[in-house]
Tab-separated table of C-alpha atoms in Angstrom:
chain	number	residue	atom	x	y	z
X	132	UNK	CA	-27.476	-1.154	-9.293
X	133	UNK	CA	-24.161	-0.414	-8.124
X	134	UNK	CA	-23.773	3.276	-6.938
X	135	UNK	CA	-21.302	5.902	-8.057
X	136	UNK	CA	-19.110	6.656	-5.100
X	137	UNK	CA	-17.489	10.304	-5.049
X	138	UNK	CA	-14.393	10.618	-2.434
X	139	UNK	CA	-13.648	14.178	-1.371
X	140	UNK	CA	-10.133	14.786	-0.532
X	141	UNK	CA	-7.335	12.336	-1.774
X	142	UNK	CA	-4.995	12.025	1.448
X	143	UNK	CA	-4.067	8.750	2.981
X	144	UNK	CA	-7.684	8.378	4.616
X	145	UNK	CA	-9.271	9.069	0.487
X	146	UNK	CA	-6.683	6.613	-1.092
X	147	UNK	CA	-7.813	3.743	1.239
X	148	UNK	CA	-11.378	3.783	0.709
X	149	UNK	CA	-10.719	3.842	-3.306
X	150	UNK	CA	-7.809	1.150	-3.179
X	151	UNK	CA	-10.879	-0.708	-0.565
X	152	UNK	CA	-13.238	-0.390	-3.052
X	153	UNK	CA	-11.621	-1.450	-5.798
X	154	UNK	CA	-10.458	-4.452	-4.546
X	155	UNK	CA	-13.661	-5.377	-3.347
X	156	UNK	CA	-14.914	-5.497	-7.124
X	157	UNK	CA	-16.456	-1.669	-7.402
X	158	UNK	CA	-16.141	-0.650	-11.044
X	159	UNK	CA	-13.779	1.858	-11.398
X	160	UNK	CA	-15.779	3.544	-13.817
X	161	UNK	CA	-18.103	4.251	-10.753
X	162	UNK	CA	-15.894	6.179	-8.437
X	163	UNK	CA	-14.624	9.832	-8.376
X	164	UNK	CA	-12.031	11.390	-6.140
X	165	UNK	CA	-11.381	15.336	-6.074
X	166	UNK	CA	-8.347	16.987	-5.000
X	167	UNK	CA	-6.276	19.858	-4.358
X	168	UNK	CA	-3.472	19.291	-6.603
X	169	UNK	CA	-3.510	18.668	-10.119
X	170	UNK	CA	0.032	15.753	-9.837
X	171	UNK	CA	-1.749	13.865	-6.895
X	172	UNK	CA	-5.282	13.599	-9.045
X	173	UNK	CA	-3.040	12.698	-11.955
X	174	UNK	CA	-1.002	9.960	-9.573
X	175	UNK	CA	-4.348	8.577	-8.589
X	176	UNK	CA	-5.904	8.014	-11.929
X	177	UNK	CA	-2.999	6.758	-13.383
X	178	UNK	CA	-2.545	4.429	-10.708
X	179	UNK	CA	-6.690	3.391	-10.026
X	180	UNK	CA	-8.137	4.128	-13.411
X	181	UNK	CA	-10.384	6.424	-11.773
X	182	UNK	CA	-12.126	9.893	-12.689
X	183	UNK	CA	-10.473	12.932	-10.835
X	184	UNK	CA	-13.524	15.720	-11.092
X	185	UNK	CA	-13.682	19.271	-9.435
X	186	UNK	CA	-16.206	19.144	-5.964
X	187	UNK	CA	-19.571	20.375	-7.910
X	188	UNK	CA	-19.169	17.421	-10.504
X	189	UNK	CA	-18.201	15.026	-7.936
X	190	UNK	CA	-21.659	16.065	-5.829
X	191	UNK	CA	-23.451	16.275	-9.432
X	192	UNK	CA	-22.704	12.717	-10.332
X	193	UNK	CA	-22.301	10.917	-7.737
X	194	UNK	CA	-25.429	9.452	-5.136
X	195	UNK	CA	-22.933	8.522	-2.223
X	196	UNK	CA	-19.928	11.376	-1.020
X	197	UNK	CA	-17.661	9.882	0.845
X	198	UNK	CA	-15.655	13.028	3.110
X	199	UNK	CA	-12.387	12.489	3.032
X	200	UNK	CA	-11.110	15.461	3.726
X	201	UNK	CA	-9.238	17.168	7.283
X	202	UNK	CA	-11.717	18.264	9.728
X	203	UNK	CA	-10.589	21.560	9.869
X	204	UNK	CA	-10.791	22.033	6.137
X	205	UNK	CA	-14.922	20.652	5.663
X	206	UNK	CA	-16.786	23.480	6.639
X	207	UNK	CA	-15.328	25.606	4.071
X	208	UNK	CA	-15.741	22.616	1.933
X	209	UNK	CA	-19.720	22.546	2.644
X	210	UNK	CA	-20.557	25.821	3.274
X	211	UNK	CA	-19.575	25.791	-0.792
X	212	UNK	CA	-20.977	22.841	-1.976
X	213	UNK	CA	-23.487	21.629	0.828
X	214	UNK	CA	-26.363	23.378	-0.989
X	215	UNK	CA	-25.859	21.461	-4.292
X	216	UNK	CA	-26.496	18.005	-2.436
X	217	UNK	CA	-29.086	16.804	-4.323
X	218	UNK	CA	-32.442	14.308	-3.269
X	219	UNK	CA	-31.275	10.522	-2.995
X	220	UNK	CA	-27.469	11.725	-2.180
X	221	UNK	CA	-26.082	9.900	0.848
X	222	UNK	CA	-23.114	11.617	2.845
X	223	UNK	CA	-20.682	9.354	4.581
X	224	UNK	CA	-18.224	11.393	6.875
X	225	UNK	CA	-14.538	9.736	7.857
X	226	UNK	CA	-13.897	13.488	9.542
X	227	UNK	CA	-12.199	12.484	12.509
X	228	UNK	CA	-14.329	14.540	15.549
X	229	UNK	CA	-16.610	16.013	13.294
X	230	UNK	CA	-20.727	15.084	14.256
X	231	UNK	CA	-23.614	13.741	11.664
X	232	UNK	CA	-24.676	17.586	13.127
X	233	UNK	CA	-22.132	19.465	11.792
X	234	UNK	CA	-22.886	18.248	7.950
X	235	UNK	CA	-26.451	18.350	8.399
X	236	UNK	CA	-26.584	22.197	8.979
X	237	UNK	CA	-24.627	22.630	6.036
X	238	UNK	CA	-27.033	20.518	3.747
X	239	UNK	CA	-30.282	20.902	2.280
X	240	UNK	CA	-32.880	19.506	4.985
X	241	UNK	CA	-33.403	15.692	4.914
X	242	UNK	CA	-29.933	14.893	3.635
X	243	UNK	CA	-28.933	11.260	5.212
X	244	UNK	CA	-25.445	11.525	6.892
X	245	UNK	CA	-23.670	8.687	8.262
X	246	UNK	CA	-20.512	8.723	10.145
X	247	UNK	CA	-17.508	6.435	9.944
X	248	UNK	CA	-14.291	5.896	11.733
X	249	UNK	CA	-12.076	3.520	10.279
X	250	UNK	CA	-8.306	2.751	10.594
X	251	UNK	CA	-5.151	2.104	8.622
X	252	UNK	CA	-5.320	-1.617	8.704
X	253	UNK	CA	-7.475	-0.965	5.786
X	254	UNK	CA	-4.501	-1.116	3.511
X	255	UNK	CA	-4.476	-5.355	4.322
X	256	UNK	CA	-8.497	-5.344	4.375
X	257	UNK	CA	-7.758	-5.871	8.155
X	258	UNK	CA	-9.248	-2.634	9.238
X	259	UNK	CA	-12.073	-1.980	12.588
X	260	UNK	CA	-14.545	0.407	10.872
X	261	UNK	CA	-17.306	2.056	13.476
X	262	UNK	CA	-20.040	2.991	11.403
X	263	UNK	CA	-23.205	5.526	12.929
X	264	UNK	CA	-26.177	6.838	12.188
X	265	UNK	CA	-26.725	10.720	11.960
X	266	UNK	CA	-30.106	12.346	10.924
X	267	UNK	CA	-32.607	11.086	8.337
X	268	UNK	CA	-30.325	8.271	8.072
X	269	UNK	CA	-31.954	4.929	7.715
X	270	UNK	CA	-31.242	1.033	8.097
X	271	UNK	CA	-30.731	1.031	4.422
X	272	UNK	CA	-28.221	3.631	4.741
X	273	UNK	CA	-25.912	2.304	7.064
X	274	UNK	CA	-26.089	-1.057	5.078
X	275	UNK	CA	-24.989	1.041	2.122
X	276	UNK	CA	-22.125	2.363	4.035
X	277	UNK	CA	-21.417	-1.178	5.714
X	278	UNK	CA	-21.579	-2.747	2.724
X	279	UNK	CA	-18.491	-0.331	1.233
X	280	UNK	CA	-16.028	-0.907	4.383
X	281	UNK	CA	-16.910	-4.519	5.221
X	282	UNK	CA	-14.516	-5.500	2.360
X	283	UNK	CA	-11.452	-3.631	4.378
X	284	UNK	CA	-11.853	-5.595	7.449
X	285	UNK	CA	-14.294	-5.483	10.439
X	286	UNK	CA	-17.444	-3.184	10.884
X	287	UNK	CA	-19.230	-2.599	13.956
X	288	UNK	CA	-22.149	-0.264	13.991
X	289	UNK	CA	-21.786	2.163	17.373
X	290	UNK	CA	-24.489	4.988	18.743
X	291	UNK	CA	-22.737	8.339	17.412
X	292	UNK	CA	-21.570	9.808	20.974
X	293	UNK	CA	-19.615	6.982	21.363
X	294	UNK	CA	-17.264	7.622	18.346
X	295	UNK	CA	-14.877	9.669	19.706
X	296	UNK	CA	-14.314	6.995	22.159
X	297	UNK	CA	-13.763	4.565	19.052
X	298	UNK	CA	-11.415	7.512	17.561
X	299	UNK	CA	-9.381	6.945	20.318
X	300	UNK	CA	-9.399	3.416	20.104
X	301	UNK	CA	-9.257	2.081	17.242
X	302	UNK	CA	-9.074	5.177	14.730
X	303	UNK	CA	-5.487	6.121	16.634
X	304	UNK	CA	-4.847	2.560	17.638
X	305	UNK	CA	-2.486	1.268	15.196
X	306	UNK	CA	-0.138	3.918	16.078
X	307	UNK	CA	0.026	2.609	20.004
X	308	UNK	CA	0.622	-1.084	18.481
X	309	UNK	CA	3.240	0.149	16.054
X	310	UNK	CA	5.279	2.243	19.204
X	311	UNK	CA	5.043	-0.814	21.517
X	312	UNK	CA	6.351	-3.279	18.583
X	313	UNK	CA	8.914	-0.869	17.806
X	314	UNK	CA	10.138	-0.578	21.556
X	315	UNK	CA	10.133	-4.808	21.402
X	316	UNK	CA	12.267	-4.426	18.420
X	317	UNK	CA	14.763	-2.276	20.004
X	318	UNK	CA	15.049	-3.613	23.051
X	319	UNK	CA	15.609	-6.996	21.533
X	320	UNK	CA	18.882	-5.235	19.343
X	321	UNK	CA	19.474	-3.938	22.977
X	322	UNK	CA	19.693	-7.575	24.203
X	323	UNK	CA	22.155	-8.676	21.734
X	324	UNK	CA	19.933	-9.754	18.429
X	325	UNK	CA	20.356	-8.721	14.801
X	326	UNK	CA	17.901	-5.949	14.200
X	327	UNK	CA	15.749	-8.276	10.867
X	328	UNK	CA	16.129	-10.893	13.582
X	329	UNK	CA	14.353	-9.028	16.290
X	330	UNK	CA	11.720	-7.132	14.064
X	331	UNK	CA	11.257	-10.655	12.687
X	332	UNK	CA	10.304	-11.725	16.452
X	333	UNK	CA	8.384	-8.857	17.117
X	334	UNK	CA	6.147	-8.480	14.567
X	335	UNK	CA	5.300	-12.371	14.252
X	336	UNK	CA	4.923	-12.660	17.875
X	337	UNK	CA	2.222	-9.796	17.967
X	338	UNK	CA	0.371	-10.808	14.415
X	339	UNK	CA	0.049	-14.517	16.541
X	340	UNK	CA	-1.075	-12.931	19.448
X	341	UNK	CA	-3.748	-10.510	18.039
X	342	UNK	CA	-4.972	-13.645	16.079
X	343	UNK	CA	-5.158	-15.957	18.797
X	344	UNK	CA	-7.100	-13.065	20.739
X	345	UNK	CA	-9.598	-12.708	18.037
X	346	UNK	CA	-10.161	-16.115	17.797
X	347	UNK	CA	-10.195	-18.060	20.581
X	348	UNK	CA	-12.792	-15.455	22.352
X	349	UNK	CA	-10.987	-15.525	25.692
X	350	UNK	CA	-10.466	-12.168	27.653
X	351	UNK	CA	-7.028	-10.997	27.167
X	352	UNK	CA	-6.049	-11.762	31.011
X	353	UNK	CA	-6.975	-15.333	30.293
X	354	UNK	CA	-4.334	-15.558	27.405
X	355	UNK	CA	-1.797	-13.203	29.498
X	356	UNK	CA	-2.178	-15.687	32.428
X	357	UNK	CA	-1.698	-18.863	30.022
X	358	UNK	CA	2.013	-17.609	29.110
X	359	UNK	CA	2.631	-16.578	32.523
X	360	UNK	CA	4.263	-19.247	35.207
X	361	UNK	CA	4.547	-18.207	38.605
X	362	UNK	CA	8.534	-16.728	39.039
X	363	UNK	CA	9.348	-17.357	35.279
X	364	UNK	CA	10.456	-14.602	32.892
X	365	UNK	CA	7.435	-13.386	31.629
X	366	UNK	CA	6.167	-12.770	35.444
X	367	UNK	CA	9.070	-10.605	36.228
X	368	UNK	CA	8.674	-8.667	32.692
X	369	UNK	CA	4.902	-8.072	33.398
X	370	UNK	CA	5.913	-6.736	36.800
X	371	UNK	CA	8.179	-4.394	35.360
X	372	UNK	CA	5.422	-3.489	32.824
X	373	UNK	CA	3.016	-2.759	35.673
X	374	UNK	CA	5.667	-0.741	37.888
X	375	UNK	CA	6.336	1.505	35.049
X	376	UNK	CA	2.853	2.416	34.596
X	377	UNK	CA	1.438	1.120	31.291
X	378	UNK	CA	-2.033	0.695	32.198
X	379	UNK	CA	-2.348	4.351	33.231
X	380	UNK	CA	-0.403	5.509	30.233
X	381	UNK	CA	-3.266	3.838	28.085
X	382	UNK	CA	-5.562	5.418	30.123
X	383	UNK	CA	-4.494	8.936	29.768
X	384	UNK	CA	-3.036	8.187	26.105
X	385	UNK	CA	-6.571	7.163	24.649
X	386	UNK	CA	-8.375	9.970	26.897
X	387	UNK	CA	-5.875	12.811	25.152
X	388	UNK	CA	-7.382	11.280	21.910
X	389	UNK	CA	-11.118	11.379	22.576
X	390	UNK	CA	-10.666	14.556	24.101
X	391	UNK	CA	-8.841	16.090	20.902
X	392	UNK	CA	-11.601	14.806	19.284
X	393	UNK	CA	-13.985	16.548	21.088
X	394	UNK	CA	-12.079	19.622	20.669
X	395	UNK	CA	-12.165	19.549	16.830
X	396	UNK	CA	-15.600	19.637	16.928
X	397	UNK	CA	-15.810	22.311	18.845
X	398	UNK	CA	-13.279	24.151	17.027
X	399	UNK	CA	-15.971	23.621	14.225
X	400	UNK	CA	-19.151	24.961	15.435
């Protein structure tokens, strides 16, 4: 039996799991999306074919809810319709920072609640999806939630105190790729190259890379030493690389990230 999948909130995070789904061969006819304005539900089922309910329907008719929606707008959300969860309803949360915790005191008791972090790279089915267990959640659970985000990419399955630690990774790592590919970009217009030329280079040079790293199964050093000859050019780049800090920047940059994350929990109690 396929299950009717209700998304709650209809931002970027809500569109990807419905365009995921879709694709993957989920009947249209079995997903529902809610949200706050009446031209962006309209958008959505004229471009999906899907139903655009209010939040009680959505929770009425639907066995998995899929949350959607900013973290600091759910507990409002479920202190409204938490209660009206059903038996048999599974609750999947994509609330950046927010715990399996956090849901479960807002729903009746024995309510299964998973926890997912997934990424933008969904949009190419090339996403990293951590997927966790929270209370009363089972094995058959997270296969139910695996089996709706394997189809947009990767899925790894991660004890829940270490998701803010894949928030920071993978959940906000796109955006570190797309700032260091942007900097390659400009710097190669700085060198002297025609601006398609260079994000041409770029972008290429780091799709090869990232593939080569996922599938040869060497440590990134490994590959870094392979293109590196002793006094050549990418030895002096690397050294300028390493003078100017970036190792520590990624350090600090992904700790800001987890630890925002652990603030918006807290900010949630």
């Amino acid at each position: 039996m396929t299950h009717t999948v209700a998304v709650l909130g209809a931002g970027k995070m809500g569109e990807l799991v419905l365009a995921g789904l879709l694709r993957s061969g989920w009947p249209a006819g079995r997903l529902l999306v809610t949200t706050r304005r009446a031209e962006r539900g309209s958008e959505l089922s004229e471009k999906y074919g899907i139903s655009v309910v209010e939040n009680a329907e959505a929770v009425d008719k639907a066995d998995i809810i899929a949350v959607a929606v900013k973290p600091q707008d759910a507990g409002a959300l479920f202190d409204e319709i938490g209660p009206k969860v059903g038996a048999g309803k599974l609750v999947v949360s994509l609330c950046a920072g927010l715990t399996t915790a956090f849901f479960a005191a807002r729903l009746p008791a024995g309510t299964p609640v998973v926890r997912v972090m997934t990424n933008t790279p969904a949009l190419v089915d090339q996403a990293m999806t951590a997927i966790s267990a929270g209370p009363h959640a089972t094995a058959e659970h997270l296969d139910l939630a695996e089996a709706m985000f394997t189809p947009l990419g990767a899925t790894v399955r991660v004890p829940e105190k270490q998701q803010d630690a894949v928030t920071a990774l993978s959940g906000s790592g796109p955006a570190y790729f797309y700032l260091v590919v942007e900097a390659m970009i400009e710097a190669g217009v700085l060198l002297g190259l025609p601006r398609q030329t260079a994000h041409q280079l770029a972008t290429q040079t780091a799709l090869g890379a990232s593939v080569m790293l996922r599938d040869s199964g060497e440590h990134p050093a490994l590959l870094r030493e392979a293109v590196t000859s002793p006094a050549g050019t990418t030895a002096a780049a690397l050294r300028e690389l390493e003078n100017h800090g970036v190792r520590p920047a990624l350090l600090a940059a992904l700790e800001a990230a987890r630890n925002r994350a652990r603030e918006i929990a807290g900010e949630m109690k």
